[in-house]
Every structure is written in structure tokens, then in C-alpha cells.
mmCIF file with all atom_site columns, C-alpha atoms in Angstrom:
data_model
loop_
_atom_site.group_PDB
_atom_site.id
_atom_site.type_symbol
_atom_site.label_atom_id
_atom_site.label_alt_id
_atom_site.label_comp_id
_atom_site.label_asym_id
_atom_site.label_entity_id
_atom_site.label_seq_id
_atom_site.pdbx_PDB_ins_code
_atom_site.Cartn_x
_atom_site.Cartn_y
_atom_site.Cartn_z
_atom_site.occupancy
_atom_site.B_iso_or_equiv
_atom_site.pdbx_formal_charge
_atom_site.auth_seq_id
_atom_site.auth_comp_id
_atom_site.auth_asym_id
_atom_site.auth_atom_id
_atom_site.pdbx_PDB_model_num
ATOM 1   C CA . UNK A 1 1   ? -5.166  5.407   20.857 1.00 62.00 ? 8   UNK A CA 1
ATOM 2   C CA . UNK A 1 2   ? -4.707  1.848   19.918 1.00 71.00 ? 9   UNK A CA 1
ATOM 3   C CA . UNK A 1 3   ? -4.549  -0.828  22.705 1.00 92.00 ? 10  UNK A CA 1
ATOM 4   C CA . UNK A 1 4   ? -1.737  -2.890  20.898 1.00 96.00 ? 11  UNK A CA 1
ATOM 5   C CA . UNK A 1 5   ? 0.696   -0.494  18.597 1.00 97.00 ? 12  UNK A CA 1
ATOM 6   C CA . UNK A 1 6   ? 2.994   -1.759  15.927 1.00 97.00 ? 13  UNK A CA 1
ATOM 7   C CA . UNK A 1 7   ? 6.169   0.400   14.729 1.00 97.00 ? 14  UNK A CA 1
ATOM 8   C CA . UNK A 1 8   ? 6.711   0.968   12.102 1.00 97.00 ? 15  UNK A CA 1
ATOM 9   C CA . UNK A 1 9   ? 3.660   0.243   9.943  1.00 96.00 ? 16  UNK A CA 1
ATOM 10  C CA . UNK A 1 10  ? 5.539   0.170   6.716  1.00 96.00 ? 17  UNK A CA 1
ATOM 11  C CA . UNK A 1 11  ? 9.222   -0.114  6.071  1.00 97.00 ? 18  UNK A CA 1
ATOM 12  C CA . UNK A 1 12  ? 11.073  -0.919  2.681  1.00 97.00 ? 19  UNK A CA 1
ATOM 13  C CA . UNK A 1 13  ? 14.629  -2.406  3.345  1.00 96.00 ? 20  UNK A CA 1
ATOM 14  C CA . UNK A 1 14  ? 17.359  -4.063  1.318  1.00 96.00 ? 21  UNK A CA 1
ATOM 15  C CA . UNK A 1 15  ? 18.645  -7.720  1.326  1.00 97.00 ? 22  UNK A CA 1
ATOM 16  C CA . UNK A 1 16  ? 20.843  -8.271  4.212  1.00 96.00 ? 23  UNK A CA 1
ATOM 17  C CA . UNK A 1 17  ? 19.896  -5.404  6.301  1.00 96.00 ? 24  UNK A CA 1
ATOM 18  C CA . UNK A 1 18  ? 18.727  -5.872  10.086 1.00 96.00 ? 25  UNK A CA 1
ATOM 19  C CA . UNK A 1 19  ? 15.172  -5.006  10.818 1.00 96.00 ? 26  UNK A CA 1
ATOM 20  C CA . UNK A 1 20  ? 13.166  -4.650  13.876 1.00 97.00 ? 27  UNK A CA 1
ATOM 21  C CA . UNK A 1 21  ? 9.742   -4.307  14.510 1.00 98.00 ? 28  UNK A CA 1
ATOM 22  C CA . UNK A 1 22  ? 8.266   -3.093  17.635 1.00 98.00 ? 29  UNK A CA 1
ATOM 23  C CA . UNK A 1 23  ? 4.979   -4.013  19.703 1.00 98.00 ? 30  UNK A CA 1
ATOM 24  C CA . UNK A 1 24  ? 3.517   -2.298  22.494 1.00 97.00 ? 31  UNK A CA 1
ATOM 25  C CA . UNK A 1 25  ? 0.241   -2.566  24.489 1.00 97.00 ? 32  UNK A CA 1
ATOM 26  C CA . UNK A 1 26  ? -1.520  -1.203  27.329 1.00 96.00 ? 33  UNK A CA 1
ATOM 27  C CA . UNK A 1 27  ? -4.122  -4.036  27.507 1.00 92.00 ? 34  UNK A CA 1
ATOM 28  C CA . UNK A 1 28  ? -1.995  -5.458  30.559 1.00 92.00 ? 35  UNK A CA 1
ATOM 29  C CA . UNK A 1 29  ? -2.131  -8.976  28.963 1.00 92.00 ? 36  UNK A CA 1
ATOM 30  C CA . UNK A 1 30  ? 0.283   -11.429 29.453 1.00 90.00 ? 37  UNK A CA 1
ATOM 31  C CA . UNK A 1 31  ? 0.616   -13.214 26.490 1.00 91.00 ? 38  UNK A CA 1
ATOM 32  C CA . UNK A 1 32  ? 2.252   -11.596 23.198 1.00 93.00 ? 39  UNK A CA 1
ATOM 33  C CA . UNK A 1 33  ? 2.738   -13.223 19.905 1.00 94.00 ? 40  UNK A CA 1
ATOM 34  C CA . UNK A 1 34  ? 3.820   -12.162 16.655 1.00 96.00 ? 41  UNK A CA 1
ATOM 35  C CA . UNK A 1 35  ? 2.353   -13.617 13.175 1.00 95.00 ? 42  UNK A CA 1
ATOM 36  C CA . UNK A 1 36  ? 3.361   -13.275 9.609  1.00 96.00 ? 43  UNK A CA 1
ATOM 37  C CA . UNK A 1 37  ? 0.589   -13.294 7.098  1.00 95.00 ? 44  UNK A CA 1
ATOM 38  C CA . UNK A 1 38  ? 0.920   -13.969 3.439  1.00 92.00 ? 45  UNK A CA 1
ATOM 39  C CA . UNK A 1 39  ? -1.681  -13.554 0.536  1.00 83.00 ? 46  UNK A CA 1
ATOM 40  C CA . UNK A 1 40  ? -3.714  -16.842 0.249  1.00 79.00 ? 47  UNK A CA 1
ATOM 41  C CA . UNK A 1 41  ? -1.415  -18.515 3.153  1.00 82.00 ? 48  UNK A CA 1
ATOM 42  C CA . UNK A 1 42  ? -3.104  -17.191 6.290  1.00 84.00 ? 49  UNK A CA 1
ATOM 43  C CA . UNK A 1 43  ? -1.921  -16.028 9.458  1.00 91.00 ? 50  UNK A CA 1
ATOM 44  C CA . UNK A 1 44  ? 1.375   -18.050 10.880 1.00 92.00 ? 51  UNK A CA 1
ATOM 45  C CA . UNK A 1 45  ? 2.995   -17.771 14.470 1.00 92.00 ? 52  UNK A CA 1
ATOM 46  C CA . UNK A 1 46  ? 6.681   -16.725 14.252 1.00 94.00 ? 53  UNK A CA 1
ATOM 47  C CA . UNK A 1 47  ? 7.280   -16.382 18.404 1.00 94.00 ? 54  UNK A CA 1
ATOM 48  C CA . UNK A 1 48  ? 5.220   -16.373 21.576 1.00 92.00 ? 55  UNK A CA 1
ATOM 49  C CA . UNK A 1 49  ? 5.900   -15.222 24.715 1.00 93.00 ? 56  UNK A CA 1
ATOM 50  C CA . UNK A 1 50  ? 3.456   -15.762 27.646 1.00 88.00 ? 57  UNK A CA 1
ATOM 51  C CA . UNK A 1 51  ? 5.413   -13.650 30.432 1.00 88.00 ? 58  UNK A CA 1
ATOM 52  C CA . UNK A 1 52  ? 8.879   -11.915 30.193 1.00 90.00 ? 59  UNK A CA 1
ATOM 53  C CA . UNK A 1 53  ? 11.030  -14.691 31.042 1.00 90.00 ? 60  UNK A CA 1
ATOM 54  C CA . UNK A 1 54  ? 9.049   -17.473 28.567 1.00 91.00 ? 61  UNK A CA 1
ATOM 55  C CA . UNK A 1 55  ? 9.806   -17.303 24.721 1.00 93.00 ? 62  UNK A CA 1
ATOM 56  C CA . UNK A 1 56  ? 9.010   -19.943 22.593 1.00 90.00 ? 63  UNK A CA 1
ATOM 57  C CA . UNK A 1 57  ? 9.175   -20.668 18.751 1.00 92.00 ? 64  UNK A CA 1
ATOM 58  C CA . UNK A 1 58  ? 6.444   -20.750 16.373 1.00 90.00 ? 65  UNK A CA 1
ATOM 59  C CA . UNK A 1 59  ? 5.516   -22.487 13.139 1.00 87.00 ? 66  UNK A CA 1
ATOM 60  C CA . UNK A 1 60  ? 8.083   -20.554 11.211 1.00 92.00 ? 67  UNK A CA 1
ATOM 61  C CA . UNK A 1 61  ? 11.006  -19.095 13.722 1.00 94.00 ? 68  UNK A CA 1
ATOM 62  C CA . UNK A 1 62  ? 13.866  -19.287 11.269 1.00 95.00 ? 69  UNK A CA 1
ATOM 63  C CA . UNK A 1 63  ? 15.253  -16.002 10.196 1.00 95.00 ? 70  UNK A CA 1
ATOM 64  C CA . UNK A 1 64  ? 13.663  -14.216 13.226 1.00 97.00 ? 71  UNK A CA 1
ATOM 65  C CA . UNK A 1 65  ? 14.515  -13.592 16.597 1.00 97.00 ? 72  UNK A CA 1
ATOM 66  C CA . UNK A 1 66  ? 12.305  -11.934 19.446 1.00 97.00 ? 73  UNK A CA 1
ATOM 67  C CA . UNK A 1 67  ? 12.724  -9.990  22.550 1.00 96.00 ? 74  UNK A CA 1
ATOM 68  C CA . UNK A 1 68  ? 10.295  -9.268  25.180 1.00 96.00 ? 75  UNK A CA 1
ATOM 69  C CA . UNK A 1 69  ? 11.703  -5.882  27.074 1.00 91.00 ? 76  UNK A CA 1
ATOM 70  C CA . UNK A 1 70  ? 8.798   -5.903  29.212 1.00 94.00 ? 77  UNK A CA 1
ATOM 71  C CA . UNK A 1 71  ? 5.382   -7.592  29.818 1.00 93.00 ? 78  UNK A CA 1
ATOM 72  C CA . UNK A 1 72  ? 4.226   -4.639  27.559 1.00 96.00 ? 79  UNK A CA 1
ATOM 73  C CA . UNK A 1 73  ? 6.525   -4.534  24.882 1.00 97.00 ? 80  UNK A CA 1
ATOM 74  C CA . UNK A 1 74  ? 7.662   -7.393  22.469 1.00 97.00 ? 81  UNK A CA 1
ATOM 75  C CA . UNK A 1 75  ? 9.792   -6.821  19.637 1.00 98.00 ? 82  UNK A CA 1
ATOM 76  C CA . UNK A 1 76  ? 10.832  -9.014  16.467 1.00 98.00 ? 83  UNK A CA 1
ATOM 77  C CA . UNK A 1 77  ? 14.124  -8.617  14.612 1.00 97.00 ? 84  UNK A CA 1
ATOM 78  C CA . UNK A 1 78  ? 15.143  -9.968  11.249 1.00 96.00 ? 85  UNK A CA 1
ATOM 79  C CA . UNK A 1 79  ? 18.743  -10.036 11.791 1.00 91.00 ? 86  UNK A CA 1
ATOM 80  C CA . UNK A 1 80  ? 19.413  -10.068 7.828  1.00 95.00 ? 87  UNK A CA 1
ATOM 81  C CA . UNK A 1 81  ? 16.367  -9.657  5.781  1.00 96.00 ? 88  UNK A CA 1
ATOM 82  C CA . UNK A 1 82  ? 15.507  -11.910 2.672  1.00 96.00 ? 89  UNK A CA 1
ATOM 83  C CA . UNK A 1 83  ? 13.074  -10.980 0.064  1.00 96.00 ? 90  UNK A CA 1
ATOM 84  C CA . UNK A 1 84  ? 10.889  -14.069 1.418  1.00 95.00 ? 91  UNK A CA 1
ATOM 85  C CA . UNK A 1 85  ? 10.552  -12.215 4.349  1.00 97.00 ? 92  UNK A CA 1
ATOM 86  C CA . UNK A 1 86  ? 8.437   -9.653  2.511  1.00 97.00 ? 93  UNK A CA 1
ATOM 87  C CA . UNK A 1 87  ? 5.088   -9.826  4.307  1.00 96.00 ? 94  UNK A CA 1
ATOM 88  C CA . UNK A 1 88  ? 2.329   -8.304  6.821  1.00 96.00 ? 95  UNK A CA 1
ATOM 89  C CA . UNK A 1 89  ? 3.419   -8.797  10.234 1.00 97.00 ? 96  UNK A CA 1
ATOM 90  C CA . UNK A 1 90  ? 0.944   -8.678  13.325 1.00 97.00 ? 97  UNK A CA 1
ATOM 91  C CA . UNK A 1 91  ? 1.427   -8.496  16.740 1.00 97.00 ? 98  UNK A CA 1
ATOM 92  C CA . UNK A 1 92  ? -1.205  -9.672  19.028 1.00 95.00 ? 99  UNK A CA 1
ATOM 93  C CA . UNK A 1 93  ? -1.864  -10.261 22.718 1.00 93.00 ? 100 UNK A CA 1
ATOM 94  C CA . UNK A 1 94  ? -4.230  -12.662 24.883 1.00 90.00 ? 101 UNK A CA 1
ATOM 95  C CA . UNK A 1 95  ? -5.144  -12.589 28.586 1.00 86.00 ? 102 UNK A CA 1
ATOM 96  C CA . UNK A 1 96  ? -4.804  -16.074 30.481 1.00 77.00 ? 103 UNK A CA 1
ATOM 97  C CA . UNK A 1 97  ? -7.272  -14.927 33.067 1.00 75.00 ? 104 UNK A CA 1
ATOM 98  C CA . UNK A 1 98  ? -9.535  -15.325 30.630 1.00 67.00 ? 105 UNK A CA 1
ATOM 99  C CA . UNK A 1 99  ? -9.162  -19.063 30.911 1.00 60.00 ? 106 UNK A CA 1
ATOM 100 C CA . UNK A 1 100 ? -9.854  -21.430 27.932 1.00 54.00 ? 107 UNK A CA 1
ATOM 101 C CA . UNK A 1 101 ? -11.695 -18.553 25.839 1.00 57.00 ? 108 UNK A CA 1
ATOM 102 C CA . UNK A 1 102 ? -8.849  -16.163 25.600 1.00 70.00 ? 109 UNK A CA 1
ATOM 103 C CA . UNK A 1 103 ? -9.330  -13.861 22.390 1.00 86.00 ? 110 UNK A CA 1
ATOM 104 C CA . UNK A 1 104 ? -6.594  -12.405 20.536 1.00 91.00 ? 111 UNK A CA 1
ATOM 105 C CA . UNK A 1 105 ? -6.160  -8.428  20.265 1.00 94.00 ? 112 UNK A CA 1
ATOM 106 C CA . UNK A 1 106 ? -4.053  -7.657  16.979 1.00 96.00 ? 113 UNK A CA 1
ATOM 107 C CA . UNK A 1 107 ? -2.044  -4.727  16.185 1.00 96.00 ? 114 UNK A CA 1
ATOM 108 C CA . UNK A 1 108 ? -2.756  -2.721  12.919 1.00 95.00 ? 115 UNK A CA 1
ATOM 109 C CA . UNK A 1 109 ? 0.225   -4.548  11.011 1.00 96.00 ? 116 UNK A CA 1
ATOM 110 C CA . UNK A 1 110 ? 3.334   -3.739  10.038 1.00 97.00 ? 117 UNK A CA 1
ATOM 111 C CA . UNK A 1 111 ? 3.861   -4.158  6.162  1.00 96.00 ? 118 UNK A CA 1
ATOM 112 C CA . UNK A 1 112 ? 7.790   -5.123  5.606  1.00 97.00 ? 119 UNK A CA 1
ATOM 113 C CA . UNK A 1 113 ? 9.171   -5.246  1.922  1.00 96.00 ? 120 UNK A CA 1
ATOM 114 C CA . UNK A 1 114 ? 12.627  -6.442  1.477  1.00 97.00 ? 121 UNK A CA 1
ATOM 115 C CA . UNK A 1 115 ? 14.254  -5.331  -2.173 1.00 95.00 ? 122 UNK A CA 1
ATOM 116 C CA . UNK B 2 1   ? -2.522  -33.256 11.762 1.00 77.00 ? 243 UNK B CA 1
ATOM 117 C CA . UNK B 2 2   ? -4.455  -30.572 13.404 1.00 79.00 ? 244 UNK B CA 1
ATOM 118 C CA . UNK B 2 3   ? -6.006  -28.255 10.526 1.00 89.00 ? 245 UNK B CA 1
ATOM 119 C CA . UNK B 2 4   ? -8.620  -26.033 9.934  1.00 94.00 ? 246 UNK B CA 1
ATOM 120 C CA . UNK B 2 5   ? -10.097 -25.686 6.037  1.00 96.00 ? 247 UNK B CA 1
ATOM 121 C CA . UNK B 2 6   ? -12.454 -22.515 5.074  1.00 97.00 ? 248 UNK B CA 1
ATOM 122 C CA . UNK B 2 7   ? -14.757 -22.583 2.271  1.00 97.00 ? 249 UNK B CA 1
ATOM 123 C CA . UNK B 2 8   ? -15.304 -20.464 -0.107 1.00 97.00 ? 250 UNK B CA 1
ATOM 124 C CA . UNK B 2 9   ? -11.941 -19.127 -0.557 1.00 95.00 ? 251 UNK B CA 1
ATOM 125 C CA . UNK B 2 10  ? -13.724 -16.052 -1.766 1.00 96.00 ? 252 UNK B CA 1
ATOM 126 C CA . UNK B 2 11  ? -17.036 -14.863 -2.063 1.00 97.00 ? 253 UNK B CA 1
ATOM 127 C CA . UNK B 2 12  ? -18.906 -11.896 -4.168 1.00 98.00 ? 254 UNK B CA 1
ATOM 128 C CA . UNK B 2 13  ? -22.486 -10.769 -3.099 1.00 98.00 ? 255 UNK B CA 1
ATOM 129 C CA . UNK B 2 14  ? -25.072 -8.314  -3.967 1.00 98.00 ? 256 UNK B CA 1
ATOM 130 C CA . UNK B 2 15  ? -25.796 -5.923  -1.190 1.00 98.00 ? 257 UNK B CA 1
ATOM 131 C CA . UNK B 2 16  ? -28.894 -6.967  1.227  1.00 97.00 ? 258 UNK B CA 1
ATOM 132 C CA . UNK B 2 17  ? -27.883 -10.605 0.185  1.00 98.00 ? 259 UNK B CA 1
ATOM 133 C CA . UNK B 2 18  ? -27.299 -13.579 2.929  1.00 98.00 ? 260 UNK B CA 1
ATOM 134 C CA . UNK B 2 19  ? -24.475 -15.403 2.605  1.00 98.00 ? 261 UNK B CA 1
ATOM 135 C CA . UNK B 2 20  ? -22.885 -18.414 4.510  1.00 98.00 ? 262 UNK B CA 1
ATOM 136 C CA . UNK B 2 21  ? -18.861 -19.331 5.195  1.00 98.00 ? 263 UNK B CA 1
ATOM 137 C CA . UNK B 2 22  ? -18.071 -22.814 6.041  1.00 98.00 ? 264 UNK B CA 1
ATOM 138 C CA . UNK B 2 23  ? -15.308 -23.840 8.509  1.00 98.00 ? 265 UNK B CA 1
ATOM 139 C CA . UNK B 2 24  ? -14.350 -27.727 8.999  1.00 97.00 ? 266 UNK B CA 1
ATOM 140 C CA . UNK B 2 25  ? -11.549 -28.853 11.616 1.00 95.00 ? 267 UNK B CA 1
ATOM 141 C CA . UNK B 2 26  ? -9.500  -31.822 12.582 1.00 93.00 ? 268 UNK B CA 1
ATOM 142 C CA . UNK B 2 27  ? -8.424  -30.375 15.955 1.00 86.00 ? 269 UNK B CA 1
ATOM 143 C CA . UNK B 2 28  ? -8.700  -32.472 18.911 1.00 84.00 ? 270 UNK B CA 1
ATOM 144 C CA . UNK B 2 29  ? -9.013  -32.684 21.873 1.00 84.00 ? 271 UNK B CA 1
ATOM 145 C CA . UNK B 2 30  ? -11.102 -29.021 20.852 1.00 85.00 ? 272 UNK B CA 1
ATOM 146 C CA . UNK B 2 31  ? -11.551 -26.256 23.250 1.00 84.00 ? 273 UNK B CA 1
ATOM 147 C CA . UNK B 2 32  ? -13.304 -23.171 21.424 1.00 89.00 ? 274 UNK B CA 1
ATOM 148 C CA . UNK B 2 33  ? -13.783 -21.832 18.052 1.00 93.00 ? 275 UNK B CA 1
ATOM 149 C CA . UNK B 2 34  ? -13.422 -18.056 16.934 1.00 94.00 ? 276 UNK B CA 1
ATOM 150 C CA . UNK B 2 35  ? -14.566 -16.276 13.952 1.00 97.00 ? 277 UNK B CA 1
ATOM 151 C CA . UNK B 2 36  ? -12.386 -13.350 13.278 1.00 97.00 ? 278 UNK B CA 1
ATOM 152 C CA . UNK B 2 37  ? -12.997 -10.407 10.801 1.00 97.00 ? 279 UNK B CA 1
ATOM 153 C CA . UNK B 2 38  ? -9.919  -8.846  9.092  1.00 96.00 ? 280 UNK B CA 1
ATOM 154 C CA . UNK B 2 39  ? -10.811 -5.645  7.287  1.00 95.00 ? 281 UNK B CA 1
ATOM 155 C CA . UNK B 2 40  ? -8.229  -4.938  4.459  1.00 90.00 ? 282 UNK B CA 1
ATOM 156 C CA . UNK B 2 41  ? -4.869  -3.968  6.002  1.00 86.00 ? 283 UNK B CA 1
ATOM 157 C CA . UNK B 2 42  ? -6.117  -3.993  9.262  1.00 91.00 ? 284 UNK B CA 1
ATOM 158 C CA . UNK B 2 43  ? -5.891  -6.945  12.267 1.00 94.00 ? 285 UNK B CA 1
ATOM 159 C CA . UNK B 2 44  ? -8.330  -9.102  12.703 1.00 95.00 ? 286 UNK B CA 1
ATOM 160 C CA . UNK B 2 45  ? -10.989 -8.387  15.246 1.00 95.00 ? 287 UNK B CA 1
ATOM 161 C CA . UNK B 2 46  ? -13.038 -11.565 16.909 1.00 94.00 ? 288 UNK B CA 1
ATOM 162 C CA . UNK B 2 47  ? -16.731 -11.583 16.170 1.00 95.00 ? 289 UNK B CA 1
ATOM 163 C CA . UNK B 2 48  ? -17.706 -14.688 18.473 1.00 93.00 ? 290 UNK B CA 1
ATOM 164 C CA . UNK B 2 49  ? -16.383 -17.649 19.745 1.00 91.00 ? 291 UNK B CA 1
ATOM 165 C CA . UNK B 2 50  ? -18.408 -21.178 20.160 1.00 91.00 ? 292 UNK B CA 1
ATOM 166 C CA . UNK B 2 51  ? -17.307 -23.280 22.729 1.00 88.00 ? 293 UNK B CA 1
ATOM 167 C CA . UNK B 2 52  ? -18.292 -27.359 22.772 1.00 84.00 ? 294 UNK B CA 1
ATOM 168 C CA . UNK B 2 53  ? -21.384 -26.926 24.542 1.00 87.00 ? 295 UNK B CA 1
ATOM 169 C CA . UNK B 2 54  ? -22.681 -24.121 22.058 1.00 88.00 ? 296 UNK B CA 1
ATOM 170 C CA . UNK B 2 55  ? -24.714 -24.437 19.127 1.00 92.00 ? 297 UNK B CA 1
ATOM 171 C CA . UNK B 2 56  ? -25.364 -21.133 17.901 1.00 95.00 ? 298 UNK B CA 1
ATOM 172 C CA . UNK B 2 57  ? -24.359 -17.564 18.704 1.00 94.00 ? 299 UNK B CA 1
ATOM 173 C CA . UNK B 2 58  ? -25.279 -14.299 17.054 1.00 94.00 ? 300 UNK B CA 1
ATOM 174 C CA . UNK B 2 59  ? -23.628 -11.158 17.052 1.00 92.00 ? 301 UNK B CA 1
ATOM 175 C CA . UNK B 2 60  ? -25.889 -8.547  15.260 1.00 95.00 ? 302 UNK B CA 1
ATOM 176 C CA . UNK B 2 61  ? -26.114 -9.841  11.949 1.00 96.00 ? 303 UNK B CA 1
ATOM 177 C CA . UNK B 2 62  ? -23.489 -12.388 12.094 1.00 97.00 ? 304 UNK B CA 1
ATOM 178 C CA . UNK B 2 63  ? -24.475 -16.017 13.434 1.00 97.00 ? 305 UNK B CA 1
ATOM 179 C CA . UNK B 2 64  ? -22.101 -18.657 14.097 1.00 97.00 ? 306 UNK B CA 1
ATOM 180 C CA . UNK B 2 65  ? -23.143 -22.240 14.491 1.00 97.00 ? 307 UNK B CA 1
ATOM 181 C CA . UNK B 2 66  ? -21.186 -25.003 15.595 1.00 96.00 ? 308 UNK B CA 1
ATOM 182 C CA . UNK B 2 67  ? -21.534 -29.145 15.206 1.00 95.00 ? 309 UNK B CA 1
ATOM 183 C CA . UNK B 2 68  ? -18.791 -30.452 17.349 1.00 91.00 ? 310 UNK B CA 1
ATOM 184 C CA . UNK B 2 69  ? -19.963 -34.078 16.117 1.00 92.00 ? 311 UNK B CA 1
ATOM 185 C CA . UNK B 2 70  ? -19.181 -33.276 12.343 1.00 94.00 ? 312 UNK B CA 1
ATOM 186 C CA . UNK B 2 71  ? -16.698 -31.149 13.443 1.00 94.00 ? 313 UNK B CA 1
ATOM 187 C CA . UNK B 2 72  ? -18.299 -28.284 11.511 1.00 97.00 ? 314 UNK B CA 1
ATOM 188 C CA . UNK B 2 73  ? -19.057 -24.518 11.986 1.00 97.00 ? 315 UNK B CA 1
ATOM 189 C CA . UNK B 2 74  ? -20.386 -22.049 9.846  1.00 98.00 ? 316 UNK B CA 1
ATOM 190 C CA . UNK B 2 75  ? -20.671 -18.037 9.967  1.00 98.00 ? 317 UNK B CA 1
ATOM 191 C CA . UNK B 2 76  ? -24.060 -16.843 8.763  1.00 98.00 ? 318 UNK B CA 1
ATOM 192 C CA . UNK B 2 77  ? -24.049 -12.893 7.684  1.00 98.00 ? 319 UNK B CA 1
ATOM 193 C CA . UNK B 2 78  ? -27.707 -11.798 7.158  1.00 98.00 ? 320 UNK B CA 1
ATOM 194 C CA . UNK B 2 79  ? -28.796 -8.683  5.202  1.00 98.00 ? 321 UNK B CA 1
ATOM 195 C CA . UNK B 2 80  ? -24.850 -7.953  4.022  1.00 97.00 ? 322 UNK B CA 1
ATOM 196 C CA . UNK B 2 81  ? -23.658 -4.618  3.861  1.00 97.00 ? 323 UNK B CA 1
ATOM 197 C CA . UNK B 2 82  ? -20.641 -2.762  1.825  1.00 97.00 ? 324 UNK B CA 1
ATOM 198 C CA . UNK B 2 83  ? -19.006 -2.693  5.379  1.00 97.00 ? 325 UNK B CA 1
ATOM 199 C CA . UNK B 2 84  ? -18.860 -6.521  5.362  1.00 97.00 ? 326 UNK B CA 1
ATOM 200 C CA . UNK B 2 85  ? -16.418 -6.441  2.967  1.00 98.00 ? 327 UNK B CA 1
ATOM 201 C CA . UNK B 2 86  ? -13.408 -8.200  5.040  1.00 97.00 ? 328 UNK B CA 1
ATOM 202 C CA . UNK B 2 87  ? -11.578 -11.621 5.256  1.00 96.00 ? 329 UNK B CA 1
ATOM 203 C CA . UNK B 2 88  ? -13.297 -14.141 7.670  1.00 98.00 ? 330 UNK B CA 1
ATOM 204 C CA . UNK B 2 89  ? -11.045 -16.015 9.585  1.00 97.00 ? 331 UNK B CA 1
ATOM 205 C CA . UNK B 2 90  ? -12.029 -19.517 11.868 1.00 96.00 ? 332 UNK B CA 1
ATOM 206 C CA . UNK B 2 91  ? -9.516  -20.004 14.366 1.00 94.00 ? 333 UNK B CA 1
ATOM 207 C CA . UNK B 2 92  ? -9.767  -23.400 16.672 1.00 92.00 ? 334 UNK B CA 1
ATOM 208 C CA . UNK B 2 93  ? -8.126  -23.755 19.918 1.00 87.00 ? 335 UNK B CA 1
ATOM 209 C CA . UNK B 2 94  ? -7.042  -27.061 20.993 1.00 82.00 ? 336 UNK B CA 1
ATOM 210 C CA . UNK B 2 95  ? -6.810  -28.222 24.604 1.00 72.00 ? 337 UNK B CA 1
ATOM 211 C CA . UNK B 2 96  ? -3.825  -29.434 26.364 1.00 62.00 ? 338 UNK B CA 1
ATOM 212 C CA . UNK B 2 97  ? -4.115  -31.968 28.452 1.00 53.00 ? 339 UNK B CA 1
ATOM 213 C CA . UNK B 2 98  ? -3.849  -30.343 31.534 1.00 50.00 ? 340 UNK B CA 1
ATOM 214 C CA . UNK B 2 99  ? -7.407  -28.738 30.576 1.00 49.00 ? 341 UNK B CA 1
ATOM 215 C CA . UNK B 2 100 ? -5.494  -25.610 29.328 1.00 52.00 ? 342 UNK B CA 1
ATOM 216 C CA . UNK B 2 101 ? -6.163  -23.842 26.159 1.00 52.00 ? 343 UNK B CA 1
ATOM 217 C CA . UNK B 2 102 ? -3.958  -25.498 23.934 1.00 60.00 ? 344 UNK B CA 1
ATOM 218 C CA . UNK B 2 103 ? -2.224  -24.268 20.399 1.00 77.00 ? 345 UNK B CA 1
ATOM 219 C CA . UNK B 2 104 ? -4.142  -21.871 17.966 1.00 86.00 ? 346 UNK B CA 1
ATOM 220 C CA . UNK B 2 105 ? -5.017  -23.189 14.523 1.00 88.00 ? 347 UNK B CA 1
ATOM 221 C CA . UNK B 2 106 ? -6.042  -20.834 11.785 1.00 91.00 ? 348 UNK B CA 1
ATOM 222 C CA . UNK B 2 107 ? -7.889  -21.315 8.416  1.00 94.00 ? 349 UNK B CA 1
ATOM 223 C CA . UNK B 2 108 ? -6.889  -19.244 5.482  1.00 94.00 ? 350 UNK B CA 1
ATOM 224 C CA . UNK B 2 109 ? -9.712  -17.266 5.357  1.00 95.00 ? 351 UNK B CA 1
ATOM 225 C CA . UNK B 2 110 ? -12.672 -16.229 3.279  1.00 97.00 ? 352 UNK B CA 1
ATOM 226 C CA . UNK B 2 111 ? -12.707 -13.039 1.166  1.00 96.00 ? 353 UNK B CA 1
ATOM 227 C CA . UNK B 2 112 ? -15.859 -11.649 1.080  1.00 98.00 ? 354 UNK B CA 1
ATOM 228 C CA . UNK B 2 113 ? -16.731 -8.452  -1.309 1.00 98.00 ? 355 UNK B CA 1
ATOM 229 C CA . UNK B 2 114 ? -20.198 -7.250  -1.138 1.00 98.00 ? 356 UNK B CA 1
ATOM 230 C CA . UNK B 2 115 ? -20.698 -5.275  -4.372 1.00 97.00 ? 357 UNK B CA 1
ATOM 231 C CA . UNK B 2 116 ? -23.746 -2.165  -4.433 1.00 96.00 ? 358 UNK B CA 1
#
């Protein structure tokens, strides 16, 4: 089983619908992240969480919200999806106990299409 | 502004050939630099990390170099295989003034295609 699991893997929805992408991890890491990837633009940070009580906006948080339900769970919501939110979304984790050399561990991605 | 620039954007090589991917950054103060490999439709996976004091590090057929003075890194792939076809992403970590790891700055990646 994957250490970082994202659901759903693929989702097609319509403009205006509410969408939730879920992420769970079994690595025991404290930090969790949501990234968006568009062709030619690389990975952009949406939100990140250093622990359950600490949520921070990333570069492109407008139109998104998150919830850290537990150390192992971090969900991303689109309250009213729009077509330009069509993208590949990645959840990632890292462990601050590794100090300056923290590595990101990514999930398999959730492909979202908004019609 | 902290930036990471990768070149080339894309590269096509024949199986068995070598290639070198470039990463230039302006992130300061610098903490470390990682190279990730991302297979199509999958999440990125770390290949190697370079800290300030390291010049060269190898991971199998992958060799990363770092020149902290010129703020350049390269990833050299030796004897390429079809499975090397992927995007390679350079990620630079800055350092907070307290000494802890700061923001991660992502390059846009180099898409490598290895043809038989």
C-alpha cells in the first residue's frame, strides 16, 4: 500500500460543484502539503500544514480551502469549482525530525477536470 | 526574487546515451537542493539531495553536481534507459533566519524522452 494515498484519483465535475480531495498518510510525518501541477508550470503550493493546529496559505490558495482532521489526514476543498481549476493535484508529506534535509513524499495524484 | 530555472525544457536522446540537465537558482540564503524524478501521471520521487558543502553525489547512473558559488546544479544521467523517460524537477530550499528550512522553490522541470 502507498504511504501517501489520495482519493479520488480521477474526478470529472461541473462548474459550481463542491469538490473534496482527500489525502491520508501512514509515514507518521508532521507536515502535509497540497500542490497543483499544470503543464509547463511546474508544481505550485496551495496550502501546507505543519501540524493539526497549523494551516498556512501557499502561493495559489484563492478558491481553495483545507482541513487537517488528524496528523495523518489533510483534505483539500474546492467550494465552487471553475474550469481553470482543472489540473493534477498532489498531496505530499515531510518530516521535520530530519532537520534541514527534509524530503517531500508525494501521493499518486488526483486528476480533476472541471467542465 | 527566489527562482529556479531549469534547462532544457525538453530533451530527446537515444537509449544508451548520456545527458546532462541544468538547474540555476537565485534562492538565498541556500539550504539544500534536491532533484526529483516524476514519471508520467505519478508523484515525484527524490533522487538526490545536495547541501552547501557537497559538490558531487551519485545515485546509481544519476550524478548530481552543485556549484554553490555560481548557484548552479546539474544532473548527469549515464547510459540512459527507456525507464529514464520522465520529468526531472529541481527543488531548492531556502533557509530561514533562525536556521530552519525555509520555503521550497520548484523548477518547472525538464522532460526527458529516451528513445530505443
